[in-house]
Coordinates of C-alpha atoms in Angstrom, one line a residue:
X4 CA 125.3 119.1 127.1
X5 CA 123.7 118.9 130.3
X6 CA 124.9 121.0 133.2
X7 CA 125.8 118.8 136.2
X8 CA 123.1 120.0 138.3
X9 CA 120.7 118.4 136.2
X10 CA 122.8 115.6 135.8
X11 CA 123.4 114.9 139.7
X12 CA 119.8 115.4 140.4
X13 CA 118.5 112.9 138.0
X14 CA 121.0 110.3 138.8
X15 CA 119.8 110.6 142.3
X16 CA 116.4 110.2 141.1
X17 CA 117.8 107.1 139.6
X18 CA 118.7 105.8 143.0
X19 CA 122.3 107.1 143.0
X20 CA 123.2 108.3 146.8
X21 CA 123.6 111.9 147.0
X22 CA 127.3 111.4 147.3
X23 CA 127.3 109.3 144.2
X24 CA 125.0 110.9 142.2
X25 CA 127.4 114.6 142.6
X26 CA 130.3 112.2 141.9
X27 CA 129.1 110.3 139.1
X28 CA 127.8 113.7 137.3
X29 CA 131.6 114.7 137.6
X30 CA 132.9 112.1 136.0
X31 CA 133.9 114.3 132.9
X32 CA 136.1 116.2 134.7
X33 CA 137.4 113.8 137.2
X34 CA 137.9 111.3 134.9
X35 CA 136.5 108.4 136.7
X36 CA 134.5 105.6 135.2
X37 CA 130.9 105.9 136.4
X38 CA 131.1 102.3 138.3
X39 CA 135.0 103.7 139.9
X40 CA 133.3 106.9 141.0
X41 CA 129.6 104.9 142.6
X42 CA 132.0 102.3 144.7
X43 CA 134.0 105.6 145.7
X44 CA 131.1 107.7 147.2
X45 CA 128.8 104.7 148.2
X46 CA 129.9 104.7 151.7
X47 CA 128.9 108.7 152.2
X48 CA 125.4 108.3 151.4
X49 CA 122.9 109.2 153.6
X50 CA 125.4 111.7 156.1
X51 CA 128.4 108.6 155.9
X52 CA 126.5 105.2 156.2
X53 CA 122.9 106.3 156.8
X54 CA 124.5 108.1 160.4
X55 CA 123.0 111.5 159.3
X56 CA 126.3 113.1 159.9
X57 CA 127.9 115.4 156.7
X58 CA 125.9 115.4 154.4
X59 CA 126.4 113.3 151.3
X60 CA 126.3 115.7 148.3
X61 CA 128.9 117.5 149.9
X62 CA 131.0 114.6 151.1
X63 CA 130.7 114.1 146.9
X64 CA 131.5 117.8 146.1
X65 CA 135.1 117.6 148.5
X66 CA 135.7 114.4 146.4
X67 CA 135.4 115.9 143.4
X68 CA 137.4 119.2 144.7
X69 CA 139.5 116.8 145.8
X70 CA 139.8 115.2 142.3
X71 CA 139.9 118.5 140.3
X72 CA 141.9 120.9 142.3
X73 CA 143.5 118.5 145.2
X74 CA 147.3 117.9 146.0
X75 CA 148.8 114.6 146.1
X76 CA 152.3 115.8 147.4
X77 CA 152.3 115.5 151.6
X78 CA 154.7 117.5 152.0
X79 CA 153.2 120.8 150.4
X80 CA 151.5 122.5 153.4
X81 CA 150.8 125.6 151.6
X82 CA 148.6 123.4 148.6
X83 CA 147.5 121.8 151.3
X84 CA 146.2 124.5 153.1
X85 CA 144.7 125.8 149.8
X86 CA 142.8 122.9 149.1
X87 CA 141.0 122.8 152.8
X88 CA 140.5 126.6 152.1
X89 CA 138.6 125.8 149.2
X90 CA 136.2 123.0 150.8
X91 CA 135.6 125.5 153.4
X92 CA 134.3 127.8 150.5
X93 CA 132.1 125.3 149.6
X94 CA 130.9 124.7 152.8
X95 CA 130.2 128.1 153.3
X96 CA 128.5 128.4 150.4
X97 CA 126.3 124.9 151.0
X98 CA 125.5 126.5 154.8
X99 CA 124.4 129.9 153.1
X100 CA 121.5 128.4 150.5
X101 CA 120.7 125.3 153.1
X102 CA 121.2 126.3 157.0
X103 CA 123.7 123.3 157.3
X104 CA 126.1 121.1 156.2
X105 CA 124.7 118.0 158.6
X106 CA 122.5 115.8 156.9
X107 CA 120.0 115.4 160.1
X108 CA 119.8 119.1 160.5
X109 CA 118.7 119.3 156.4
X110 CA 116.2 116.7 157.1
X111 CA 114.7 118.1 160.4
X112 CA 110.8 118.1 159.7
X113 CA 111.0 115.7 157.4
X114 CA 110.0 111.9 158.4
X115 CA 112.0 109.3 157.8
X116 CA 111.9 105.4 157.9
X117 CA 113.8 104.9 161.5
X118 CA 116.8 102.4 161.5
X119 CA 120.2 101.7 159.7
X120 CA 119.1 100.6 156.7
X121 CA 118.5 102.7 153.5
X122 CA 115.0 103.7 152.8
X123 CA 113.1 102.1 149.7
X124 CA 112.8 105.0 147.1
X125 CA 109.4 105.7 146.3
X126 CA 107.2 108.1 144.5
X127 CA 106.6 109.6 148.1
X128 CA 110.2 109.3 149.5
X129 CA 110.8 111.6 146.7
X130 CA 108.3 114.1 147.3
X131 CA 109.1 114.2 150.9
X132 CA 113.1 114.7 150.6
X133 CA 114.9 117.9 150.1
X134 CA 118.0 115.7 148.8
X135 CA 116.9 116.1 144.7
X136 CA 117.5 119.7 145.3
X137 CA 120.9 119.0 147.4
X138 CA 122.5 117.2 145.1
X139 CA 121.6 119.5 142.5
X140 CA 122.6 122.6 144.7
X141 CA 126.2 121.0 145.4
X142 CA 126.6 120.5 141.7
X143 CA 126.0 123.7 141.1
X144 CA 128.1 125.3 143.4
X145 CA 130.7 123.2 142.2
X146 CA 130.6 124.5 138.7
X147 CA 130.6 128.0 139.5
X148 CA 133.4 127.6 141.6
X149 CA 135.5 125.3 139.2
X150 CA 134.6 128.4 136.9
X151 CA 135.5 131.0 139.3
X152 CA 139.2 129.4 140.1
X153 CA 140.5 128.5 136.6

């Protein structure tokens, strides 16, 4: 089986958003359908709407936290508290490998088409984009943590 790294990367490289294609590779453990889970995250692409703000693959990795390890009661501060704890972990550990959790901070030096509206991908958008990587990256935190807090 394919680790989700892999699997969030190439979905990306399908034309998944980065907060769809961490989503989407989820789906085994979320257990969302793969349409239920690219309507969810299709609004975080490209830092929330194209307005470079958090990042997308991360915006997808706290949905799948979210998912996996989130509390549905309102009421319980304390799993409540946990939970945000444990998106701040992944932040953390996003910051430490990429200098940021911003999407225009990860894409400083790198040009992009200006405007709203969501670039064409291309042979050379791909080559130019750290985002393959990012997706990948958030994936793969995601497992070892999922591992790490069975």
């Amino acid at each position: 089986m394919k680790e989700h790294g892999t699997i969030a990367e190439e979905l990306f490289r399908e034309g998944y958003n980065c907060a769809q294609a961490v989503l989407i590779a989820f789906c085994d453990l979320t257990g969302l359908e793969k349409e239920t889970a690219a309507k969810t995250a299709v609004s975080f692409g490209g830092g929330l709407g194209r307005m470079r703000e958090v990042c997308g693959a991360v915006s997808g990795a706290a949905m799948v936290l979210g998912l996996v390890r989130g509390c549905a009661d309102p009421t319980d501060h304390a799993a409540k508290t946990a939970h945000y704890h444990l998106v701040q972990e992944f932040a953390q550990r996003f910051k430490e490998k990429n200098g940021s959790v911003i999407c225009r901070e990860l894409l400083r030096g790198v040009e992009v088409q200006s405007g709203t509206d969501p670039e064409q991908r291309t042979l050379e958008y791909y080559k130019k984009r750290p985002c393959p990587l990012l997706v990948r990256q958030a994936a793969e935190i995601l497992d070892e943590m999922l591992t790490e807090k069975r």
